[in-house]
Amino acid sequence: MKLLEKITIGTGFVCALLAGGAQASVTIGGTRVVYPLEQREVTVKLDNDSHNPSLVQVWMDDGNADAKPGDIKVPFIITPPIFRMDPKKAQTLRVMYSGEALPQDRESIYWLNVLDIPPKADATSGVNSLQLAYRTRIKMFVRPAKLPGKPEDAPAQLSWKIGVSPDGKGQAVSVSNPTPYYVSFSEVDVESSGHLFKNEQGGMVAPHASAVLPVAKMNGVSAGAKVHYTAISDYGGAIDGDATLNP
């Protein structure tokens, strides 16, 4: 575990390097995990799509992407935490709730991390190579039983208004969420007076909370402008909708 913890310190930088083209050999079967709290456990499938074996480490975090696996305390256990994946093989992870108190009137969120460490390059080949571990990190929504409404209906219940960008130099979109569900976006556009302002980074708003979503070059937008959003469902699908931007 100590060796792998040292490797994971730099994986945030590694992922940024690889985002342009390379992909992890080990992939997760889904873009998010939903954990119904009434269930004893959920399973997550991994696949090794490459022709080489990989050493894999998995862990959960509570939002701090830079925290070391051994220092993180979360109310979930994952088995197996470290394992070898042979080429073209699959592995099932078991995620189990350990029973610590969590809010019962809204969802909680954690992140599942999968670190893919490729085999050492052949030193006798005479070819210089740079080997990088690749980390994949996805959201896990923890859903208590009997929450009101449906998660797929939550995006339509959001309220939108004009806000101030985080740097204070322009306008942004402020979104408020009255529901007990997290709502994630892949895209948010604002249409005003024939101009289209886009946020292609996405974002997320927590239950019973508000969030500011920066929109590129948005300025001079007045109340009554239209918001076009694409939210993400439990299954990674698109939920498209329109709303009016309030003052």
PDB file of C-alpha atoms in Angstrom:
ATOM      1  CA  MET A   1       0.000   0.000   0.000  1.00  0.00           C
ATOM      2  CA  LYS A   2       2.832   2.412   0.797  1.00  0.00           C
ATOM      3  CA  LEU A   3       4.286   2.094  -2.694  1.00  0.00           C
ATOM      4  CA  LEU A   4       0.969   2.722  -4.388  1.00  0.00           C
ATOM      5  CA  GLU A   5       0.215   5.702  -2.175  1.00  0.00           C
ATOM      6  CA  LYS A   6       3.439   7.323  -3.386  1.00  0.00           C
ATOM      7  CA  ILE A   7       2.429   6.692  -6.992  1.00  0.00           C
ATOM      8  CA  THR A   8      -0.978   8.305  -6.557  1.00  0.00           C
ATOM      9  CA  ILE A   9       0.426  11.626  -5.342  1.00  0.00           C
ATOM     10  CA  GLY A  10       1.190  12.713  -8.903  1.00  0.00           C
ATOM     11  CA  THR A  11      -1.754  11.178 -10.697  1.00  0.00           C
ATOM     12  CA  GLY A  12      -3.705  14.451 -10.905  1.00  0.00           C
ATOM     13  CA  PHE A  13      -0.882  15.869 -13.032  1.00  0.00           C
ATOM     14  CA  VAL A  14      -0.620  12.606 -14.962  1.00  0.00           C
ATOM     15  CA  CYS A  15      -4.310  12.675 -15.832  1.00  0.00           C
ATOM     16  CA  ALA A  16      -3.945  16.221 -17.125  1.00  0.00           C
ATOM     17  CA  LEU A  17      -1.088  15.088 -19.367  1.00  0.00           C
ATOM     18  CA  LEU A  18      -3.035  12.179 -20.747  1.00  0.00           C
ATOM     19  CA  ALA A  19      -6.354  13.938 -21.231  1.00  0.00           C
ATOM     20  CA  GLY A  20      -5.457  14.980 -24.762  1.00  0.00           C
ATOM     21  CA  GLY A  21      -5.421  11.523 -26.298  1.00  0.00           C
ATOM     22  CA  ALA A  22      -4.270   8.515 -24.298  1.00  0.00           C
ATOM     23  CA  GLN A  23      -6.781   6.399 -22.444  1.00  0.00           C
ATOM     24  CA  ALA A  24      -6.574   4.128 -19.451  1.00  0.00           C
ATOM     25  CA  SER A  25      -6.364   0.412 -20.177  1.00  0.00           C
ATOM     26  CA  VAL A  26      -8.651  -0.305 -17.227  1.00  0.00           C
ATOM     27  CA  THR A  27     -12.087   1.241 -17.670  1.00  0.00           C
ATOM     28  CA  ILE A  28     -15.095   1.565 -15.379  1.00  0.00           C
ATOM     29  CA  GLY A  29     -18.445   0.221 -16.522  1.00  0.00           C
ATOM     30  CA  GLY A  30     -20.314   3.516 -16.172  1.00  0.00           C
ATOM     31  CA  THR A  31     -19.791   7.234 -15.689  1.00  0.00           C
ATOM     32  CA  ARG A  32     -21.207   7.335 -12.160  1.00  0.00           C
ATOM     33  CA  VAL A  33     -22.300   5.055  -9.337  1.00  0.00           C
ATOM     34  CA  VAL A  34     -25.595   5.299  -7.446  1.00  0.00           C
ATOM     35  CA  TYR A  35     -25.596   3.676  -4.006  1.00  0.00           C
ATOM     36  CA  PRO A  36     -29.113   3.134  -2.548  1.00  0.00           C
ATOM     37  CA  LEU A  37     -28.527   3.244   1.208  1.00  0.00           C
ATOM     38  CA  GLU A  38     -31.005   0.453   1.860  1.00  0.00           C
ATOM     39  CA  GLN A  39     -28.779  -1.964  -0.057  1.00  0.00           C
ATOM     40  CA  ARG A  40     -25.993  -3.866   1.653  1.00  0.00           C
ATOM     41  CA  GLU A  41     -23.602  -3.295  -1.252  1.00  0.00           C
ATOM     42  CA  VAL A  42     -23.320  -2.322  -4.896  1.00  0.00           C
ATOM     43  CA  THR A  43     -20.984  -3.719  -7.519  1.00  0.00           C
ATOM     44  CA  VAL A  44     -18.891  -1.899 -10.106  1.00  0.00           C
ATOM     45  CA  LYS A  45     -17.394  -3.657 -13.115  1.00  0.00           C
ATOM     46  CA  LEU A  46     -13.901  -2.930 -14.438  1.00  0.00           C
ATOM     47  CA  ASP A  47     -12.507  -4.109 -17.768  1.00  0.00           C
ATOM     48  CA  ASN A  48      -8.908  -4.318 -18.961  1.00  0.00           C
ATOM     49  CA  ASP A  49      -9.163  -3.585 -22.667  1.00  0.00           C
ATOM     50  CA  SER A  50      -5.437  -3.741 -23.391  1.00  0.00           C
ATOM     51  CA  HIS A  51      -3.119  -6.605 -24.340  1.00  0.00           C
ATOM     52  CA  ASN A  52      -1.054  -6.081 -21.187  1.00  0.00           C
ATOM     53  CA  PRO A  53      -1.717  -6.788 -17.521  1.00  0.00           C
ATOM     54  CA  SER A  54      -2.225  -3.903 -15.088  1.00  0.00           C
ATOM     55  CA  LEU A  55      -1.848  -3.414 -11.369  1.00  0.00           C
ATOM     56  CA  VAL A  56      -4.952  -1.659 -10.079  1.00  0.00           C
ATOM     57  CA  GLN A  57      -5.593   0.249  -6.872  1.00  0.00           C
ATOM     58  CA  VAL A  58      -9.103   1.478  -5.967  1.00  0.00           C
ATOM     59  CA  TRP A  59     -10.288   3.787  -3.201  1.00  0.00           C
ATOM     60  CA  MET A  60     -12.981   6.302  -2.293  1.00  0.00           C
ATOM     61  CA  ASP A  61     -12.533   9.971  -1.428  1.00  0.00           C
ATOM     62  CA  ASP A  62     -14.876  12.616  -0.044  1.00  0.00           C
ATOM     63  CA  GLY A  63     -13.998  15.366  -2.504  1.00  0.00           C
ATOM     64  CA  ASN A  64     -10.277  15.945  -1.949  1.00  0.00           C
ATOM     65  CA  ALA A  65      -8.743  14.568  -5.131  1.00  0.00           C
ATOM     66  CA  ASP A  66      -5.198  15.020  -3.811  1.00  0.00           C
ATOM     67  CA  ALA A  67      -5.619  13.108  -0.544  1.00  0.00           C
ATOM     68  CA  LYS A  68      -3.596   9.910  -0.152  1.00  0.00           C
ATOM     69  CA  PRO A  69      -5.684   6.708  -0.022  1.00  0.00           C
ATOM     70  CA  GLY A  70      -4.310   5.746   3.391  1.00  0.00           C
ATOM     71  CA  ASP A  71      -5.303   9.107   4.919  1.00  0.00           C
ATOM     72  CA  ILE A  72      -8.920   9.172   3.719  1.00  0.00           C
ATOM     73  CA  LYS A  73     -11.790   8.265   6.044  1.00  0.00           C
ATOM     74  CA  VAL A  74     -15.059   7.483   4.285  1.00  0.00           C
ATOM     75  CA  PRO A  75     -18.028   5.295   5.353  1.00  0.00           C
ATOM     76  CA  PHE A  76     -17.431   2.789   2.542  1.00  0.00           C
ATOM     77  CA  ILE A  77     -15.261  -0.266   2.042  1.00  0.00           C
ATOM     78  CA  ILE A  78     -14.134  -1.463  -1.384  1.00  0.00           C
ATOM     79  CA  THR A  79     -12.925  -4.971  -2.094  1.00  0.00           C
ATOM     80  CA  PRO A  80     -10.520  -5.868  -3.528  1.00  0.00           C
ATOM     81  CA  PRO A  81      -8.504  -2.658  -2.937  1.00  0.00           C
ATOM     82  CA  ILE A  82      -5.404  -3.765  -4.894  1.00  0.00           C
ATOM     83  CA  PHE A  83      -5.234  -6.458  -7.549  1.00  0.00           C
ATOM     84  CA  ARG A  84      -3.744  -7.523 -10.868  1.00  0.00           C
ATOM     85  CA  MET A  85      -5.917  -7.433 -13.977  1.00  0.00           C
ATOM     86  CA  ASP A  86      -4.909  -9.712 -16.817  1.00  0.00           C
ATOM     87  CA  PRO A  87      -5.367  -8.617 -20.447  1.00  0.00           C
ATOM     88  CA  LYS A  88      -8.934  -8.652 -21.781  1.00  0.00           C
ATOM     89  CA  LYS A  89     -10.302  -9.655 -18.362  1.00  0.00           C
ATOM     90  CA  ALA A  90     -12.927  -8.130 -16.078  1.00  0.00           C
ATOM     91  CA  GLN A  91     -13.009  -7.524 -12.327  1.00  0.00           C
ATOM     92  CA  THR A  92     -16.017  -6.795 -10.108  1.00  0.00           C
ATOM     93  CA  LEU A  93     -15.601  -4.367  -7.221  1.00  0.00           C
ATOM     94  CA  ARG A  94     -17.822  -4.630  -4.166  1.00  0.00           C
ATOM     95  CA  VAL A  95     -18.654  -1.309  -2.490  1.00  0.00           C
ATOM     96  CA  MET A  96     -20.108  -1.712   1.022  1.00  0.00           C
ATOM     97  CA  TYR A  97     -21.548   0.903   3.387  1.00  0.00           C
ATOM     98  CA  SER A  98     -19.949   0.645   6.824  1.00  0.00           C
ATOM     99  CA  GLY A  99     -22.889   2.201   8.672  1.00  0.00           C
ATOM    100  CA  GLU A 100     -21.698   5.638   9.791  1.00  0.00           C
ATOM    101  CA  ALA A 101     -24.398   8.296  10.015  1.00  0.00           C
ATOM    102  CA  LEU A 102     -25.231  10.064   6.745  1.00  0.00           C
ATOM    103  CA  PRO A 103     -27.970  12.611   5.935  1.00  0.00           C
ATOM    104  CA  GLN A 104     -31.320  10.927   5.365  1.00  0.00           C
ATOM    105  CA  ASP A 105     -33.130  13.875   3.754  1.00  0.00           C
ATOM    106  CA  ARG A 106     -30.782  14.303   0.782  1.00  0.00           C
ATOM    107  CA  GLU A 107     -28.085  12.600  -1.262  1.00  0.00           C
ATOM    108  CA  SER A 108     -24.430  12.554  -0.248  1.00  0.00           C
ATOM    109  CA  ILE A 109     -21.543  12.379  -2.689  1.00  0.00           C
ATOM    110  CA  TYR A 110     -18.223  10.534  -2.752  1.00  0.00           C
ATOM    111  CA  TRP A 111     -15.750   9.740  -5.530  1.00  0.00           C
ATOM    112  CA  LEU A 112     -14.532   6.359  -6.755  1.00  0.00           C
ATOM    113  CA  ASN A 113     -10.879   6.314  -7.830  1.00  0.00           C
ATOM    114  CA  VAL A 114      -9.305   3.663 -10.064  1.00  0.00           C
ATOM    115  CA  LEU A 115      -5.522   3.843 -10.527  1.00  0.00           C
ATOM    116  CA  ASP A 116      -4.215   1.859 -13.521  1.00  0.00           C
ATOM    117  CA  ILE A 117      -0.477   1.076 -13.272  1.00  0.00           C
ATOM    118  CA  PRO A 118       0.952  -0.458 -16.475  1.00  0.00           C
ATOM    119  CA  PRO A 119       3.697  -3.100 -16.470  1.00  0.00           C
ATOM    120  CA  LYS A 120       7.328  -2.039 -16.524  1.00  0.00           C
ATOM    121  CA  ALA A 121       8.722  -1.466 -20.017  1.00  0.00           C
ATOM    122  CA  ASP A 122      11.188  -3.943 -21.477  1.00  0.00           C
ATOM    123  CA  ALA A 123      14.598  -2.485 -20.603  1.00  0.00           C
ATOM    124  CA  THR A 124      16.309  -4.640 -23.251  1.00  0.00           C
ATOM    125  CA  SER A 125      14.382  -3.092 -26.152  1.00  0.00           C
ATOM    126  CA  GLY A 126      16.745  -0.111 -26.327  1.00  0.00           C
ATOM    127  CA  VAL A 127      13.814   2.290 -26.744  1.00  0.00           C
ATOM    128  CA  ASN A 128      13.357   5.173 -24.329  1.00  0.00           C
ATOM    129  CA  SER A 129       9.878   5.305 -22.869  1.00  0.00           C
ATOM    130  CA  LEU A 130       7.904   7.240 -20.259  1.00  0.00           C
ATOM    131  CA  GLN A 131       5.463   5.185 -18.227  1.00  0.00           C
ATOM    132  CA  LEU A 132       2.594   6.894 -16.484  1.00  0.00           C
ATOM    133  CA  ALA A 133      -0.088   5.603 -14.158  1.00  0.00           C
ATOM    134  CA  TYR A 134      -3.592   6.703 -15.154  1.00  0.00           C
ATOM    135  CA  ARG A 135      -6.288   7.537 -12.628  1.00  0.00           C
ATOM    136  CA  THR A 136     -10.018   7.570 -13.381  1.00  0.00           C
ATOM    137  CA  ARG A 137     -12.277   9.318 -10.851  1.00  0.00           C
ATOM    138  CA  ILE A 138     -16.079   9.207 -10.998  1.00  0.00           C
ATOM    139  CA  LYS A 139     -18.884  10.364  -8.710  1.00  0.00           C
ATOM    140  CA  MET A 140     -20.801   8.070  -6.393  1.00  0.00           C
ATOM    141  CA  PHE A 141     -24.185   9.394  -5.266  1.00  0.00           C
ATOM    142  CA  VAL A 142     -25.385   7.925  -1.973  1.00  0.00           C
ATOM    143  CA  ARG A 143     -29.185   7.906  -2.034  1.00  0.00           C
ATOM    144  CA  PRO A 144     -31.271   7.389   1.132  1.00  0.00           C
ATOM    145  CA  ALA A 145     -34.545   5.518   0.813  1.00  0.00           C
ATOM    146  CA  LYS A 146     -37.858   7.290   0.264  1.00  0.00           C
ATOM    147  CA  LEU A 147     -36.546  10.641  -0.916  1.00  0.00           C
ATOM    148  CA  PRO A 148     -39.406  12.683  -2.429  1.00  0.00           C
ATOM    149  CA  GLY A 149     -39.638  12.969  -6.191  1.00  0.00           C
ATOM    150  CA  LYS A 150     -37.485  11.331  -8.826  1.00  0.00           C
ATOM    151  CA  PRO A 151     -33.865  12.204  -9.640  1.00  0.00           C
ATOM    152  CA  GLU A 152     -34.620  12.511 -13.355  1.00  0.00           C
ATOM    153  CA  ASP A 153     -37.228  15.203 -12.574  1.00  0.00           C
ATOM    154  CA  ALA A 154     -34.843  17.330 -10.487  1.00  0.00           C
ATOM    155  CA  PRO A 155     -33.301  19.383 -13.373  1.00  0.00           C
ATOM    156  CA  ALA A 156     -36.698  20.808 -14.331  1.00  0.00           C
ATOM    157  CA  GLN A 157     -37.209  22.094 -10.755  1.00  0.00           C
ATOM    158  CA  LEU A 158     -34.058  24.217 -10.656  1.00  0.00           C
ATOM    159  CA  SER A 159     -34.250  28.010 -10.645  1.00  0.00           C
ATOM    160  CA  TRP A 160     -31.802  30.080 -12.667  1.00  0.00           C
ATOM    161  CA  LYS A 161     -30.727  33.705 -12.293  1.00  0.00           C
ATOM    162  CA  ILE A 162     -27.992  36.114 -13.330  1.00  0.00           C
ATOM    163  CA  GLY A 163     -24.979  35.989 -11.060  1.00  0.00           C
ATOM    164  CA  VAL A 164     -21.430  37.304 -10.877  1.00  0.00           C
ATOM    165  CA  SER A 165     -18.546  35.267 -12.268  1.00  0.00           C
ATOM    166  CA  PRO A 166     -16.061  33.879  -9.710  1.00  0.00           C
ATOM    167  CA  ASP A 167     -13.416  36.419 -10.744  1.00  0.00           C
ATOM    168  CA  GLY A 168     -15.910  39.283 -10.334  1.00  0.00           C
ATOM    169  CA  LYS A 169     -15.285  40.560 -13.865  1.00  0.00           C
ATOM    170  CA  GLY A 170     -18.442  39.494 -15.647  1.00  0.00           C
ATOM    171  CA  GLN A 171     -21.720  37.698 -15.455  1.00  0.00           C
ATOM    172  CA  ALA A 172     -22.353  34.060 -14.668  1.00  0.00           C
ATOM    173  CA  VAL A 173     -25.317  31.771 -14.166  1.00  0.00           C
ATOM    174  CA  SER A 174     -26.463  31.021 -10.628  1.00  0.00           C
ATOM    175  CA  VAL A 175     -28.580  27.892 -10.206  1.00  0.00           C
ATOM    176  CA  SER A 176     -30.548  26.895  -7.105  1.00  0.00           C
ATOM    177  CA  ASN A 177     -31.623  23.342  -6.343  1.00  0.00           C
ATOM    178  CA  PRO A 178     -34.669  22.824  -4.086  1.00  0.00           C
ATOM    179  CA  THR A 179     -34.604  19.038  -4.488  1.00  0.00           C
ATOM    180  CA  PRO A 180     -32.821  16.336  -2.407  1.00  0.00           C
ATOM    181  CA  TYR A 181     -30.815  15.170  -5.454  1.00  0.00           C
ATOM    182  CA  TYR A 182     -27.496  16.266  -6.916  1.00  0.00           C
ATOM    183  CA  VAL A 183     -27.824  17.622 -10.452  1.00  0.00           C
ATOM    184  CA  SER A 184     -24.796  17.460 -12.770  1.00  0.00           C
ATOM    185  CA  PHE A 185     -24.485  19.257 -16.104  1.00  0.00           C
ATOM    186  CA  SER A 186     -22.403  18.513 -19.166  1.00  0.00           C
ATOM    187  CA  GLU A 187     -23.294  21.839 -20.790  1.00  0.00           C
ATOM    188  CA  VAL A 188     -25.150  25.070 -20.052  1.00  0.00           C
ATOM    189  CA  ASP A 189     -25.910  27.710 -22.725  1.00  0.00           C
ATOM    190  CA  VAL A 190     -27.455  31.161 -22.356  1.00  0.00           C
ATOM    191  CA  GLU A 191     -29.288  32.714 -25.305  1.00  0.00           C
ATOM    192  CA  SER A 192     -29.876  36.460 -25.157  1.00  0.00           C
ATOM    193  CA  SER A 193     -30.673  39.020 -27.903  1.00  0.00           C
ATOM    194  CA  GLY A 194     -29.448  36.718 -30.648  1.00  0.00           C
ATOM    195  CA  HIS A 195     -26.174  35.866 -28.851  1.00  0.00           C
ATOM    196  CA  LEU A 196     -25.278  32.442 -27.506  1.00  0.00           C
ATOM    197  CA  PHE A 197     -22.970  32.154 -24.497  1.00  0.00           C
ATOM    198  CA  LYS A 198     -21.672  28.689 -23.701  1.00  0.00           C
ATOM    199  CA  ASN A 199     -20.395  26.776 -20.700  1.00  0.00           C
ATOM    200  CA  GLU A 200     -18.944  23.531 -22.022  1.00  0.00           C
ATOM    201  CA  GLN A 201     -17.223  22.574 -18.761  1.00  0.00           C
ATOM    202  CA  GLY A 202     -20.427  21.528 -17.054  1.00  0.00           C
ATOM    203  CA  GLY A 203     -20.867  21.738 -13.317  1.00  0.00           C
ATOM    204  CA  MET A 204     -22.930  20.435 -10.431  1.00  0.00           C
ATOM    205  CA  VAL A 205     -25.350  21.796  -7.850  1.00  0.00           C
ATOM    206  CA  ALA A 206     -25.866  20.071  -4.501  1.00  0.00           C
ATOM    207  CA  PRO A 207     -29.250  19.310  -2.899  1.00  0.00           C
ATOM    208  CA  HIS A 208     -30.915  22.322  -1.255  1.00  0.00           C
ATOM    209  CA  ALA A 209     -28.019  24.532  -2.344  1.00  0.00           C
ATOM    210  CA  SER A 210     -26.894  26.951  -5.049  1.00  0.00           C
ATOM    211  CA  ALA A 211     -23.927  27.005  -7.411  1.00  0.00           C
ATOM    212  CA  VAL A 212     -22.382  29.516  -9.820  1.00  0.00           C
ATOM    213  CA  LEU A 213     -21.603  28.234 -13.316  1.00  0.00           C
ATOM    214  CA  PRO A 214     -19.164  30.385 -15.321  1.00  0.00           C
ATOM    215  CA  VAL A 215     -20.254  31.062 -18.903  1.00  0.00           C
ATOM    216  CA  ALA A 216     -17.612  32.198 -21.386  1.00  0.00           C
ATOM    217  CA  LYS A 217     -17.722  35.912 -22.319  1.00  0.00           C
ATOM    218  CA  MET A 218     -21.221  36.313 -20.873  1.00  0.00           C
ATOM    219  CA  ASN A 219     -21.969  40.009 -20.399  1.00  0.00           C
ATOM    220  CA  GLY A 220     -24.885  42.333 -20.945  1.00  0.00           C
ATOM    221  CA  VAL A 221     -27.406  39.539 -20.464  1.00  0.00           C
ATOM    222  CA  SER A 222     -30.707  40.677 -19.014  1.00  0.00           C
ATOM    223  CA  ALA A 223     -33.516  38.923 -17.222  1.00  0.00           C
ATOM    224  CA  GLY A 224     -35.727  36.837 -19.472  1.00  0.00           C
ATOM    225  CA  ALA A 225     -32.843  35.272 -21.358  1.00  0.00           C
ATOM    226  CA  LYS A 226     -33.122  31.571 -22.068  1.00  0.00           C
ATOM    227  CA  VAL A 227     -31.018  28.861 -20.471  1.00  0.00           C
ATOM    228  CA  HIS A 228     -30.492  25.611 -22.363  1.00  0.00           C
ATOM    229  CA  TYR A 229     -28.972  22.888 -20.226  1.00  0.00           C
ATOM    230  CA  THR A 230     -27.955  19.256 -20.557  1.00  0.00           C
ATOM    231  CA  ALA A 231     -28.103  17.427 -17.249  1.00  0.00           C
ATOM    232  CA  ILE A 232     -26.781  13.885 -16.720  1.00  0.00           C
ATOM    233  CA  SER A 233     -29.016  11.011 -15.628  1.00  0.00           C
ATOM    234  CA  ASP A 234     -28.177   8.116 -13.296  1.00  0.00           C
ATOM    235  CA  TYR A 235     -27.171   6.110 -16.362  1.00  0.00           C
ATOM    236  CA  GLY A 236     -24.982   8.796 -17.926  1.00  0.00           C
ATOM    237  CA  GLY A 237     -27.640   9.821 -20.439  1.00  0.00           C
ATOM    238  CA  ALA A 238     -28.617  13.367 -21.382  1.00  0.00           C
ATOM    239  CA  ILE A 239     -31.577  15.237 -19.881  1.00  0.00           C
ATOM    240  CA  ASP A 240     -32.102  18.337 -22.019  1.00  0.00           C
ATOM    241  CA  GLY A 241     -34.181  21.245 -20.795  1.00  0.00           C
ATOM    242  CA  ASP A 242     -34.864  24.971 -21.087  1.00  0.00           C
ATOM    243  CA  ALA A 243     -35.486  27.597 -18.425  1.00  0.00           C
ATOM    244  CA  THR A 244     -35.811  31.356 -18.060  1.00  0.00           C
ATOM    245  CA  LEU A 245     -33.014  33.371 -16.515  1.00  0.00           C
ATOM    246  CA  ASN A 246     -34.454  35.459 -13.659  1.00  0.00           C
ATOM    247  CA  PRO A 247     -33.072  38.797 -12.426  1.00  0.00           C
TER     248      PRO A 247
END
